[in-house]
Coordinates of C-alpha atoms in Angstrom, one line a residue:
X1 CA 66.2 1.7 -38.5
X2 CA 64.2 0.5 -41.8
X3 CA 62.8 -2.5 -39.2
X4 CA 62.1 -0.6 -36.4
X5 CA 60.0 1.8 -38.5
X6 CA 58.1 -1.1 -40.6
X7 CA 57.7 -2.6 -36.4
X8 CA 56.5 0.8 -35.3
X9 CA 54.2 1.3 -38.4
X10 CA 52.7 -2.0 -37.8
X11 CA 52.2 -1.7 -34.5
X12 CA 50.4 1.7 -35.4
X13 CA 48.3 0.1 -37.7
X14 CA 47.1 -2.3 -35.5
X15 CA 46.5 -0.1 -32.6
X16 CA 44.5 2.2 -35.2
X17 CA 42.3 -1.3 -35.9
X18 CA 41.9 -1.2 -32.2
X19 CA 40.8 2.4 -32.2
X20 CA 38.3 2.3 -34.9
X21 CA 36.6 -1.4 -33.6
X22 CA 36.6 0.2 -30.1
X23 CA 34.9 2.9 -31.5
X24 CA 32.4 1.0 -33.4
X25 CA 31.6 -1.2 -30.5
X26 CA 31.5 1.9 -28.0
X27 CA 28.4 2.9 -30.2
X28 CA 26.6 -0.4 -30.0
X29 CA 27.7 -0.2 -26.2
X30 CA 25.9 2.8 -25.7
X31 CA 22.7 1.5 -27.7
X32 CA 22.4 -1.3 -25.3
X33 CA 22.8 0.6 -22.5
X34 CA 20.3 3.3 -23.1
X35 CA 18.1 0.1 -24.3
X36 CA 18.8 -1.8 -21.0
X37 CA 18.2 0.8 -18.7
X38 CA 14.9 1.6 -20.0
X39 CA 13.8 -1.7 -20.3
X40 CA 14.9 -2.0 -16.5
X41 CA 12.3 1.3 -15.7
X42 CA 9.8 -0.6 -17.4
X43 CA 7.7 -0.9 -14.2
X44 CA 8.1 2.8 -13.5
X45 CA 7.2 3.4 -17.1
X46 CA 4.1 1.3 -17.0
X47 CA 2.6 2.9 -14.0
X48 CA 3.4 6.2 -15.3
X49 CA 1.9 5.9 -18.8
X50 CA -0.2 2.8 -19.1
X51 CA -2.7 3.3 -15.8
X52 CA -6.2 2.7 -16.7
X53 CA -9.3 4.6 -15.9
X54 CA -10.1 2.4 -13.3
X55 CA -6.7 2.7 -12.0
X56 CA -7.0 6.5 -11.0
X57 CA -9.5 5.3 -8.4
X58 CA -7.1 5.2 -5.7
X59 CA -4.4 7.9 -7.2
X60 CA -4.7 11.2 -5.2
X61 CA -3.3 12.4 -8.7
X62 CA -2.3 11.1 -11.6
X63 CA 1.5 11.6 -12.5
X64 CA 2.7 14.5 -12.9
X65 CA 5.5 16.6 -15.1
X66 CA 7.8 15.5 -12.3
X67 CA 7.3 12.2 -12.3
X68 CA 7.6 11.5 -15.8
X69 CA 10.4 13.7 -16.5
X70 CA 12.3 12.3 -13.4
X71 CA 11.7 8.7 -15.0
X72 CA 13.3 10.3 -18.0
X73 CA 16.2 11.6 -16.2
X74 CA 16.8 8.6 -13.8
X75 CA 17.0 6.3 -17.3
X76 CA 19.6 8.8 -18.9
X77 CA 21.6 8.8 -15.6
X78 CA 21.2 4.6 -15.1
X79 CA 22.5 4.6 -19.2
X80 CA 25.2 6.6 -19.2
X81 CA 26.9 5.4 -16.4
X82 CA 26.3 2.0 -17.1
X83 CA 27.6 3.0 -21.1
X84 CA 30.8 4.8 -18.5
X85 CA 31.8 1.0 -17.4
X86 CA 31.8 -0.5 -20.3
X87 CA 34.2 2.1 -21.7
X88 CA 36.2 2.0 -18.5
X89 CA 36.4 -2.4 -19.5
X90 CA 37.2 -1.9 -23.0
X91 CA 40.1 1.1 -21.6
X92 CA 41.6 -1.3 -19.8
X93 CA 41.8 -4.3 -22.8
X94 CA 43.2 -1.8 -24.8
X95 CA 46.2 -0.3 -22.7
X96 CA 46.5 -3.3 -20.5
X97 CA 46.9 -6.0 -22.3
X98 CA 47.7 -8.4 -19.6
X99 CA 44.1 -8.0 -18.3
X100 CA 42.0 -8.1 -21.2
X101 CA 40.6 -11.4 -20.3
X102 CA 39.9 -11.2 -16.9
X103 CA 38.2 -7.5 -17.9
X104 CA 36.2 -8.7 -20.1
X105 CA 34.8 -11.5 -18.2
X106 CA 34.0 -9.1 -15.6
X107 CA 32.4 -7.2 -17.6
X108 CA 30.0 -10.0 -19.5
X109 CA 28.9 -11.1 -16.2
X110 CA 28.1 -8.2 -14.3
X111 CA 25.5 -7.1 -17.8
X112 CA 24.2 -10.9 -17.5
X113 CA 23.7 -10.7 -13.9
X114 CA 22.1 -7.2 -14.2
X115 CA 19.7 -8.7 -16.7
X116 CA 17.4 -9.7 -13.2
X117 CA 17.0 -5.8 -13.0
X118 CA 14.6 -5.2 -16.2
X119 CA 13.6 -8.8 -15.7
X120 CA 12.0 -8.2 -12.6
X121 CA 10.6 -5.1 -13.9
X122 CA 8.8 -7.6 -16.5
X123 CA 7.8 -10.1 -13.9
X124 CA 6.3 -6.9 -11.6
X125 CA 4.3 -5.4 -15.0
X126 CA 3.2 -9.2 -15.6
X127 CA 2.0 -9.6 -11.9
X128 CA -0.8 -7.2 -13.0
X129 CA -2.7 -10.2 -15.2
X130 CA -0.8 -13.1 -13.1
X131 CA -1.1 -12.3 -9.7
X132 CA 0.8 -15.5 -8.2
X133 CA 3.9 -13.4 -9.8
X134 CA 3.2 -11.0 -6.3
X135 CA 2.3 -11.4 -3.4
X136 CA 0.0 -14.4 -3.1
X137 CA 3.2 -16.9 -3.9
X138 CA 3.7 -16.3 -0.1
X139 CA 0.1 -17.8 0.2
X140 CA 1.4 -21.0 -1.8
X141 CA 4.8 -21.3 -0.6
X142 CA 5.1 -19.2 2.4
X143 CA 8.0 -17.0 3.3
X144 CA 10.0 -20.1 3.1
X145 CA 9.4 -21.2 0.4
X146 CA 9.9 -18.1 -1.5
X147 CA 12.8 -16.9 0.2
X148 CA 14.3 -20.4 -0.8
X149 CA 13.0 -19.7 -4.5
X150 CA 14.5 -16.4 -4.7
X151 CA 17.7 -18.0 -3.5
X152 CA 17.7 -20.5 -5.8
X153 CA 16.8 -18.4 -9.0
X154 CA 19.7 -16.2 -8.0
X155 CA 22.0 -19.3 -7.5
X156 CA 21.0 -20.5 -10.8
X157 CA 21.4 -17.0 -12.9
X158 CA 24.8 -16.7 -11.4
X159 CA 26.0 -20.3 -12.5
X160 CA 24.5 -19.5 -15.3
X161 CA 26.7 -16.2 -15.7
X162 CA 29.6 -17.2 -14.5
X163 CA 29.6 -21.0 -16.7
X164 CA 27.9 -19.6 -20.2
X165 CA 29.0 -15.7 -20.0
X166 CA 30.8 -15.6 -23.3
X167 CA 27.8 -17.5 -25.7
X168 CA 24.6 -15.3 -23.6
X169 CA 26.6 -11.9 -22.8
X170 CA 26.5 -11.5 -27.1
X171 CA 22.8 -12.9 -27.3
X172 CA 21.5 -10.8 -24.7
X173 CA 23.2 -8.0 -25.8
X174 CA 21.3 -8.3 -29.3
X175 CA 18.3 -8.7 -27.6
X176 CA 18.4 -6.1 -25.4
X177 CA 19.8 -3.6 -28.4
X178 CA 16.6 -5.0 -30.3
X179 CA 13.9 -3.2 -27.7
X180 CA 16.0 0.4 -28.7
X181 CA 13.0 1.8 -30.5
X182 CA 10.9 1.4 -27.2
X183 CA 12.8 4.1 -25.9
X184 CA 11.4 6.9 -28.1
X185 CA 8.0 5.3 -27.2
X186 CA 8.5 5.7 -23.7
X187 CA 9.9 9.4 -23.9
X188 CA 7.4 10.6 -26.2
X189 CA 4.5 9.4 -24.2
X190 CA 6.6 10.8 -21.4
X191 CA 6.6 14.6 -22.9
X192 CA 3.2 14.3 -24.6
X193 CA 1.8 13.2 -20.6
X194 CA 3.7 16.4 -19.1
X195 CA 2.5 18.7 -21.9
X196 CA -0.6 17.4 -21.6
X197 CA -1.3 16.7 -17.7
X198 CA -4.7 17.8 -15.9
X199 CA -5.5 16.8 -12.3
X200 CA -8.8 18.5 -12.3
X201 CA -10.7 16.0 -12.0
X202 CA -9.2 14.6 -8.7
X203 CA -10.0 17.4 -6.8
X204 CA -12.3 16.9 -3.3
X205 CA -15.7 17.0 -3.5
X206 CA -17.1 20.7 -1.7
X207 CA -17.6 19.9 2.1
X208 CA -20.9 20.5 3.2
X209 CA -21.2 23.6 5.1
X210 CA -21.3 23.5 9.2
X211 CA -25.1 23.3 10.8
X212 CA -25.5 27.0 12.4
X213 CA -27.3 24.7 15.3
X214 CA -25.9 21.1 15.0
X215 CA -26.1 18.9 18.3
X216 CA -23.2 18.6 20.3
X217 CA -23.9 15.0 22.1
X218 CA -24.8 12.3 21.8
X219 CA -21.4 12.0 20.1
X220 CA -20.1 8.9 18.6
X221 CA -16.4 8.2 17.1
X222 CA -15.8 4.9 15.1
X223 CA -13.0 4.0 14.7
X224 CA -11.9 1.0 12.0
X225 CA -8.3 -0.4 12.5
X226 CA -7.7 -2.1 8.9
X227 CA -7.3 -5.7 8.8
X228 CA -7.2 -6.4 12.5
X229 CA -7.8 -10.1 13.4
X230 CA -10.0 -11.7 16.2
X231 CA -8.5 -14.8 16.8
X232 CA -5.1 -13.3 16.4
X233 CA -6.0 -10.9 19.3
X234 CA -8.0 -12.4 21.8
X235 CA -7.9 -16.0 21.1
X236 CA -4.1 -17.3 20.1
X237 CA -2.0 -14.0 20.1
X238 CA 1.7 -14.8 19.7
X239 CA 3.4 -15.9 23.0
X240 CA 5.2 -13.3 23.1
X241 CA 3.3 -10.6 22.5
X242 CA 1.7 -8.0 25.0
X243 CA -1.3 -6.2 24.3
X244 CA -1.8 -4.3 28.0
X245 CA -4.0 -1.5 26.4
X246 CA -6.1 -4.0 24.1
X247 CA -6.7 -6.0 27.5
X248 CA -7.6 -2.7 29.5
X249 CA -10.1 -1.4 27.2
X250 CA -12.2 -5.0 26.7
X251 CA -12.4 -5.2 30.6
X252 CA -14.7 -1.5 30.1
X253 CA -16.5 -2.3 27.0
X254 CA -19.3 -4.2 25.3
X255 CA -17.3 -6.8 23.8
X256 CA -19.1 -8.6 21.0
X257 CA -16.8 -12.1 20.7
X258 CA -18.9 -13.0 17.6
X259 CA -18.7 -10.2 15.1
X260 CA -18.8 -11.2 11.5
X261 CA -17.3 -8.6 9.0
X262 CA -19.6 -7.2 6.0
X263 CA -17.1 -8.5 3.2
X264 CA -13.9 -10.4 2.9
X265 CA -11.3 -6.7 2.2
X266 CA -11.5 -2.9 2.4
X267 CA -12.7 -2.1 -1.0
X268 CA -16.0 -4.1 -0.3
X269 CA -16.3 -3.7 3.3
X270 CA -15.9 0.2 3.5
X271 CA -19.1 1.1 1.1
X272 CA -20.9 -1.9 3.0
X273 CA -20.2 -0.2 6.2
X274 CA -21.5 3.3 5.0
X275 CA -24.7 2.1 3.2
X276 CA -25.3 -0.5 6.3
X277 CA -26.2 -2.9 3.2
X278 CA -23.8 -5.6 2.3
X279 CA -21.5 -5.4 -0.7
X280 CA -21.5 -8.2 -3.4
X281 CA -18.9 -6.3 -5.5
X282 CA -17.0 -3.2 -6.5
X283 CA -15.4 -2.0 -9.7
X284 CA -13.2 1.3 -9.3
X285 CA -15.0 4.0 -12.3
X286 CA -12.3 6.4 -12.0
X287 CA -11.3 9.2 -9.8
X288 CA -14.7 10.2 -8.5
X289 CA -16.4 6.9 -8.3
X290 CA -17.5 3.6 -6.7
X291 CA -19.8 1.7 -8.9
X292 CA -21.1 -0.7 -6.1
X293 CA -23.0 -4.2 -6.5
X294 CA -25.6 -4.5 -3.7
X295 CA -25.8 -8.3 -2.6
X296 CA -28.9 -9.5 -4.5
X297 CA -28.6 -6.6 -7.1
X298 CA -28.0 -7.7 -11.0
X299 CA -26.6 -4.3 -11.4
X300 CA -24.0 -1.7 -9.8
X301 CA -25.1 1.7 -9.1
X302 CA -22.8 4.6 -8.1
X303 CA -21.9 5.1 -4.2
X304 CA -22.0 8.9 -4.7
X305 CA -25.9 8.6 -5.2
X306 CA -26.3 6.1 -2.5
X307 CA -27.9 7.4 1.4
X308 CA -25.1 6.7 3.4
X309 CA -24.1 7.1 6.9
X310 CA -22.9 11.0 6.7
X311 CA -25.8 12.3 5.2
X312 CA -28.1 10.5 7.6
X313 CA -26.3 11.5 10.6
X314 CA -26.3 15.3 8.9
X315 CA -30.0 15.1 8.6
X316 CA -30.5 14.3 12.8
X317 CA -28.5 17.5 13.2
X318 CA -25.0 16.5 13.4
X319 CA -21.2 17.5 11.6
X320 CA -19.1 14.8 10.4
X321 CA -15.9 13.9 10.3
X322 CA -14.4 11.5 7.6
X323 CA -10.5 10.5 8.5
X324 CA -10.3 8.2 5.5
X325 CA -7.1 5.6 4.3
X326 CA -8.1 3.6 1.3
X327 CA -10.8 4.7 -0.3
X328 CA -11.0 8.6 -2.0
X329 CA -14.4 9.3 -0.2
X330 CA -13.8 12.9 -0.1
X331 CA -14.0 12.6 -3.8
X332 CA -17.3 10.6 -3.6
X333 CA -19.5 11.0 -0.7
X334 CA -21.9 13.9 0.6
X335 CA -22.7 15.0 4.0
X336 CA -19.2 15.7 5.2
X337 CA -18.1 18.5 7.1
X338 CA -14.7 17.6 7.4
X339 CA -12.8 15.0 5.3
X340 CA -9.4 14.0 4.6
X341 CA -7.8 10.7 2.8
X342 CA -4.8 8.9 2.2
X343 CA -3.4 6.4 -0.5
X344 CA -2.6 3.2 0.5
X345 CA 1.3 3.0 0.2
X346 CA 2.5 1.3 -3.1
X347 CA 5.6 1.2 -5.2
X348 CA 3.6 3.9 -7.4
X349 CA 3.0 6.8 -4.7
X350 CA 6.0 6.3 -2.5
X351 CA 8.8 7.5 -4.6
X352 CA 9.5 10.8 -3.8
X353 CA 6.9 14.8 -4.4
X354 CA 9.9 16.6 -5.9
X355 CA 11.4 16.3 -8.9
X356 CA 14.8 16.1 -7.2
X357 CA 13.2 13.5 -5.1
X358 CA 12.1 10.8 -7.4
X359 CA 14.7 11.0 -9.5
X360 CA 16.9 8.6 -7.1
X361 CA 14.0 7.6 -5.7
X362 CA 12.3 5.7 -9.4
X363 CA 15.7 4.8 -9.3
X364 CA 15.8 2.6 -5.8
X365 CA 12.4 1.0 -6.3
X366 CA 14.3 -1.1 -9.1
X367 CA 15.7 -2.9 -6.5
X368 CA 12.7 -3.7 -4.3
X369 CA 8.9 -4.0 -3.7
X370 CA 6.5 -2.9 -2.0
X371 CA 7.3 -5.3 1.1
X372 CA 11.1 -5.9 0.3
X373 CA 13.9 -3.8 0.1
X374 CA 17.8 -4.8 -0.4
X375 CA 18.2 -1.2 1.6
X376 CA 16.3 -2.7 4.5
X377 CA 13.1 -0.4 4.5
X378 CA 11.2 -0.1 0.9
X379 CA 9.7 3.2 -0.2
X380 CA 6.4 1.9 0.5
X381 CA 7.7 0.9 4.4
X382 CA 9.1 4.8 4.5
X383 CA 5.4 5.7 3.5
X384 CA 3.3 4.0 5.2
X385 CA 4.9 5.3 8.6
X386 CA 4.2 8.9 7.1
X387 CA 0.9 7.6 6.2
X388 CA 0.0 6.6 9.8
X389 CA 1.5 9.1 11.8
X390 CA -0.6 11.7 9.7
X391 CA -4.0 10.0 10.1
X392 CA -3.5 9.4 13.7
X393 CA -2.6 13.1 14.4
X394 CA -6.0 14.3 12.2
X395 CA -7.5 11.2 13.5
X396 CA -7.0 12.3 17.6
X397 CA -7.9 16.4 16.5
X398 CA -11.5 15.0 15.0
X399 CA -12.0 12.4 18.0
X400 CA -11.7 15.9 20.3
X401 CA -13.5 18.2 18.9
X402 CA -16.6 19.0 20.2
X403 CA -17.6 20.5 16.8
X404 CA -18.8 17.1 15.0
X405 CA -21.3 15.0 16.4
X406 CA -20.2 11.6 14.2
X407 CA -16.7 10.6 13.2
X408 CA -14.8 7.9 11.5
X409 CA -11.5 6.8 11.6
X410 CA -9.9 4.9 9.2
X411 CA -6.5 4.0 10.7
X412 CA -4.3 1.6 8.0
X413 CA -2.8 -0.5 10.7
X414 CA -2.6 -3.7 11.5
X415 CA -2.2 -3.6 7.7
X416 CA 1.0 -4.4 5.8
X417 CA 3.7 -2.9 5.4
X418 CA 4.6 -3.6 8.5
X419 CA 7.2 -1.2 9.8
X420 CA 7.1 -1.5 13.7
X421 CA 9.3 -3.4 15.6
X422 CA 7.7 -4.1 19.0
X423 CA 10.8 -5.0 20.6
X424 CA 12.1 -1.7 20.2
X425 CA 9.4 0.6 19.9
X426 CA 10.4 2.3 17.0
X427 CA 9.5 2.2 13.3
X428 CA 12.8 0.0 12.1
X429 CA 11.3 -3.4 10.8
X430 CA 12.8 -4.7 8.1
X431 CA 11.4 -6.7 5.4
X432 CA 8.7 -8.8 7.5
X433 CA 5.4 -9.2 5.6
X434 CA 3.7 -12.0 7.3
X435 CA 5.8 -12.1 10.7
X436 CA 5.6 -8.5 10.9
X437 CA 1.6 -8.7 11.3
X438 CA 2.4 -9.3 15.1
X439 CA 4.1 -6.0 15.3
X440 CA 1.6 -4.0 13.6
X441 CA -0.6 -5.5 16.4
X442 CA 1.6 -4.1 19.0
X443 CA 1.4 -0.6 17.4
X444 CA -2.3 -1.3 17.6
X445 CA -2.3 -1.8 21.0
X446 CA -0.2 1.6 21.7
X447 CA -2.4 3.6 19.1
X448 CA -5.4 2.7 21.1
X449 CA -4.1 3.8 24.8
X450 CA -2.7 6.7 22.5
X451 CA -6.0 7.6 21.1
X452 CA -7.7 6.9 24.9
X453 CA -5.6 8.7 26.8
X454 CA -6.0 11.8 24.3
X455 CA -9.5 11.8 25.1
X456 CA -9.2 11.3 28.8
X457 CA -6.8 14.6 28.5
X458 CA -9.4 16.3 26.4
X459 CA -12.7 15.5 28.2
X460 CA -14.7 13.7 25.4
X461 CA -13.7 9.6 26.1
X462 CA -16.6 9.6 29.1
X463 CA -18.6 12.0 27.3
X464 CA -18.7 9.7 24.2
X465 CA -19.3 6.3 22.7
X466 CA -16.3 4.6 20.8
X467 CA -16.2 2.0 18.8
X468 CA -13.2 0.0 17.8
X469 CA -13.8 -1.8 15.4
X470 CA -12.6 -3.9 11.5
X471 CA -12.8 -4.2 8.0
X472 CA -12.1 -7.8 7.9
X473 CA -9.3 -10.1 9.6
X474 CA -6.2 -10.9 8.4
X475 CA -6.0 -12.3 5.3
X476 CA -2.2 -14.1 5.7
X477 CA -3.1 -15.5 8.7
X478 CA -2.9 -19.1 7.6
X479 CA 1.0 -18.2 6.3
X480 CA 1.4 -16.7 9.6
X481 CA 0.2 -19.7 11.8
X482 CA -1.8 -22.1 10.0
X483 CA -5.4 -21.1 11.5
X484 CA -8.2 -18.5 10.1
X485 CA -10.9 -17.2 12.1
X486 CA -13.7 -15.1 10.2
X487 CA -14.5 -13.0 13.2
X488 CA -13.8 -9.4 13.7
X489 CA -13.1 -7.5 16.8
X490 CA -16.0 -5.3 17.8
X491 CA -15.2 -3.1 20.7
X492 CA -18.1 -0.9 21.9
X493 CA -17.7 1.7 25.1
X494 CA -21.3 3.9 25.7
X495 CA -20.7 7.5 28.0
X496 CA -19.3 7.0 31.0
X497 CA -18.8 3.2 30.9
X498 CA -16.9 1.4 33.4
X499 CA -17.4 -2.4 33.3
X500 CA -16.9 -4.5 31.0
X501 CA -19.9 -7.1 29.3
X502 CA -19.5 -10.0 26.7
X503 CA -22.3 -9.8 24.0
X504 CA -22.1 -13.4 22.7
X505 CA -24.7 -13.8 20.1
X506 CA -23.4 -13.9 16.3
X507 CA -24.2 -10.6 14.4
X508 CA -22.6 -9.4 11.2
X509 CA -21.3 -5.8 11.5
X510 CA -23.2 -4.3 8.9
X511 CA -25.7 -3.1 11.4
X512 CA -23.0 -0.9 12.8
X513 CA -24.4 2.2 10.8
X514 CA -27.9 1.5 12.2
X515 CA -26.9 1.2 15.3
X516 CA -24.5 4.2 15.1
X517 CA -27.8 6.4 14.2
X518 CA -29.6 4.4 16.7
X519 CA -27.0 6.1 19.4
X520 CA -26.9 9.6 17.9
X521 CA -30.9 9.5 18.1
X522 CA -30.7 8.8 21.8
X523 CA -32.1 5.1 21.7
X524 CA -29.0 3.8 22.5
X525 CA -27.4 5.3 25.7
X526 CA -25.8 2.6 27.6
X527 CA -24.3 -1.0 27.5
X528 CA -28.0 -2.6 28.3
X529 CA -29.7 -0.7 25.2
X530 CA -27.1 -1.5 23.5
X531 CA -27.6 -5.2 24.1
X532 CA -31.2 -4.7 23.5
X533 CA -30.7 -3.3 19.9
X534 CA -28.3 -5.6 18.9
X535 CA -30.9 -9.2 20.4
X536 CA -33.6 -6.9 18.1
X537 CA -31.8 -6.6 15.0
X538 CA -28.7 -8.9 14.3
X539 CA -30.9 -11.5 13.1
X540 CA -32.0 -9.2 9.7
X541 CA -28.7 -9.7 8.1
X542 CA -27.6 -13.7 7.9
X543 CA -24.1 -14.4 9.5
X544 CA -23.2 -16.8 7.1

């Protein structure tokens, strides 16, 4: 009996050793968990408390009480289960003996390979000062290449993992304990933002009121389909796609097949567009403004106090429309009688309007980007269809209505992300940012018989002149194919036009705001003074 009590208070002894180191190491667990998973919303955390002035630019707010405290909550959530496994591990060494080993190397190299998780979050914030961290690797390497450097960086962690887990698990875990401290940094700014937060200053600028008298026609309806390629279209389109409505509509237009565009990408184009004077450069001067770089100019000046196209066409007699993607012009420009915009879709704006919401959904965009997602479509996919469907839908209401004289259109396709699959029809493409260009063309080519058709229905597409028109082309094209083409499509139908012409003569599309006045003064009427504008003043601006 004396033995088997000295054997039983032994074994007590020891399993009290047990007891006391696991709970020692359970708190050290739950510091590196709490420390791991915050470091792994580091991206979220960035955009949420780190955006600049010139950031808010393109925010339609800034974060919100939601936002931050659903980044606190989705941190909490991420470090408490992953402090729940660890505990569920060391459970296991300590009533199974048998499977200590195997548990613990389990558990060592599932934290090493979940190391990529707040790695990539470093790699994204990094991306902001080294941009061949994003998206233009695909411009060195191509989807190829990248897809074969993500494979082999993944190969290569999980040798790494599986080969080295019992010297790096420890290290890391140090480390990664090490950043704990950044944790109350992160939550207080979190708290002091929601205490503190104010979206006043991203409010609309006041519409202009309606004319009592405006003019009802000549109308005119621009509309600018983002990124859309010439040569991609009309010169070598992919073999196998089809572009029926495209084709219809050039065999009825004035079809300009040397259109140059007024700057390389949307942020310089648009306010080129608008002033009809080309852009050198822009520099985002927060929420309400464009500081703007005239070519020739030493120094910017502010697009709110610059004559534009809305004002001018106000002053003939006209309302306006503004059906904006891109740029916050209802925050910025006069003469509008009826404007709405839209944020391009980023990692940033796509994660959820509810608390409840972005709690998961700060949590998903861990594992993907703006173009890729592990869950097939990424937030930003999910919101650019939204994005899209809501501009076309107040896009084809402003086009009808007989109430404004001049409206724009800003539709964000041919753009990336690209979510249409043309083979199906429906909005189902999966992680396809260069290929997926060619689909975005087919949903082009359906918007446009969409956005025709509407007006045939509604009595305003003879009654009107239409332009179809770009920004700039497409700037992967040489990923996609290996060719680049600087021309734009340019897409012109005047009231009641049948047959198609070709204008030939190289113009840049700057003039288009001239020209748009031009047609809502009554100088332009039809496809021959039309020609005879454009011979008189496409040689003011250079084309190269």
């Amino acid at each position: 009996m004396g033995e088997l009590d000295r054997r039983g208070s032994t074994a007590a002894g020891i399993d009290g050793q047990r007891l006391a180191g696991a709970f020692r190491s359970s708190g050290r667990d739950l510091a590196i968990a709490l420390s791991l998973a915050n470091l792994s919303f580091l991206r979220v955390w960035s955009e949420l408390l780190t955006y600049r002035r010139a950031d808010t630019y393109l925010m339609r707010t800034p974060p919100g009480p939601a936002a931050l405290m659903a980044a606190a909550t989705a941190v909490l959530l991420m470090a408490g289960t992953l402090w729940a496994l660890v505990v569920l591990a060391r459970t296991v060494v300590l009533t199974r003996m048998s499977l200590s080993k195997p548990a613990f190397r389990v558990a060592q190299v599932a934290f090493l390979l979940f190391l990529a998780v707040p790695l990539n979050a470093i790699r994204s914030v990094l991306s902001q000062h080294f941009t061949y961290l994003k998206s233009p690797l695909f411009e060195l390497l191509g989807t190829r290449g990248v897809s074969i450097l993500g494979i082999s960086l993944a190969a290569a962690g999980l040798a790494g993992a599986l080969l080295f887990h019992r010297k790096l698990a420890p290290i890391a875990g140090t480390v990664v304990a090490a950043f704990l401290p950044f944790c109350a940094l992160t939550f207080g700014q979190a708290v002091w933002k929601a205490a503190h937060y104010d979206a006043g200053g991203f409010a609309a600028k006041p519409l202009d009121s309606p004319l009592p008298n405006a003019k009802e026609f000549p109308r005119f309806v621009w509309i600018l389909c983002d990124e859309w390629d010439y040569r991609l279209t009309f010169v070598d389109p992919n073999p196998t796609l089809e572009l029926p409505e495209i084709a219809g509509l050039r065999k009825e237009v004035l079809f300009a097949d040397h259109a140059l565009p007024p700057g390389p990408e949307t942020p310089v184009s648009i306010p080129g567009y608008f002033t009809g004077k080309l852009v050198q450069g822009v520099a985002y001067d927060g929420p309400r403004e464009l500081q703007v770089t005239f070519r020739g100019a030493s120094q910017p000046v502010p697009w709110s106090a610059q004559p534009g196209i809305f004002s001018s066409a106000r002053e003939i007699g006209f309302n306006t429309a503004l059906v904006e993607w891109f740029h916050p012009s209802c925050r910025i420009l006069s003469g509008l009688t009826y404007c709405e915009w839209w944020e391009m879709a980023m990692q940033h704006n796509s994660m959820g309007q509810t608390f409840w919401q972005m709690v998961p959904g700060e949590t998903r965009s861990l594992f993907e980007t703006t173009l890729f997602s592990v869950f097939g479509q990424s937030l930003s996919v999910l919101q650019q269809i939204d994005t899209y469907q809501s501009i076309l839908k107040s896009g084809l209401a402003v086009a009808n209505s007989p109430k404004y004289g001049f409206s724009f259109i800003h539709l964000p396709i041919p753009h990336a992300p690209h979510a249409y699959d043309r083979r199906t029809g429906q909005f189902t493409l999966k992680n396809k940012p260069i290929g997926g260009y060619v689909d975005s063309l087919a949903l082009l080519d359906r918007t446009v018989g969409q956005i025709r058709r509407s007006m045939m229905d509604a009595g305003t597409w003879d009654k009107t002149t239409v332009l179809f028109s770009s920004d700039h082309g497409y700037r992967e094209a040489e990923a996609l194919d290996g060719k680049s083409d600087p021309r734009i499509p340019f897409l012109l139908k005047l009231p009641s036009q049948k047959e198609g012409i070709v204008y030939s003569p190289a113009f840049n599309a700057i003039l288009t705001k001239d020209l748009v006045l031009a047609v809502l003064k009554g100088e332009v009427a039809d496809p021959a003074s039309a020609i005879r504008w454009l011979d008189r003043n496409r040689s003011e601006v250079r084309v190269n």
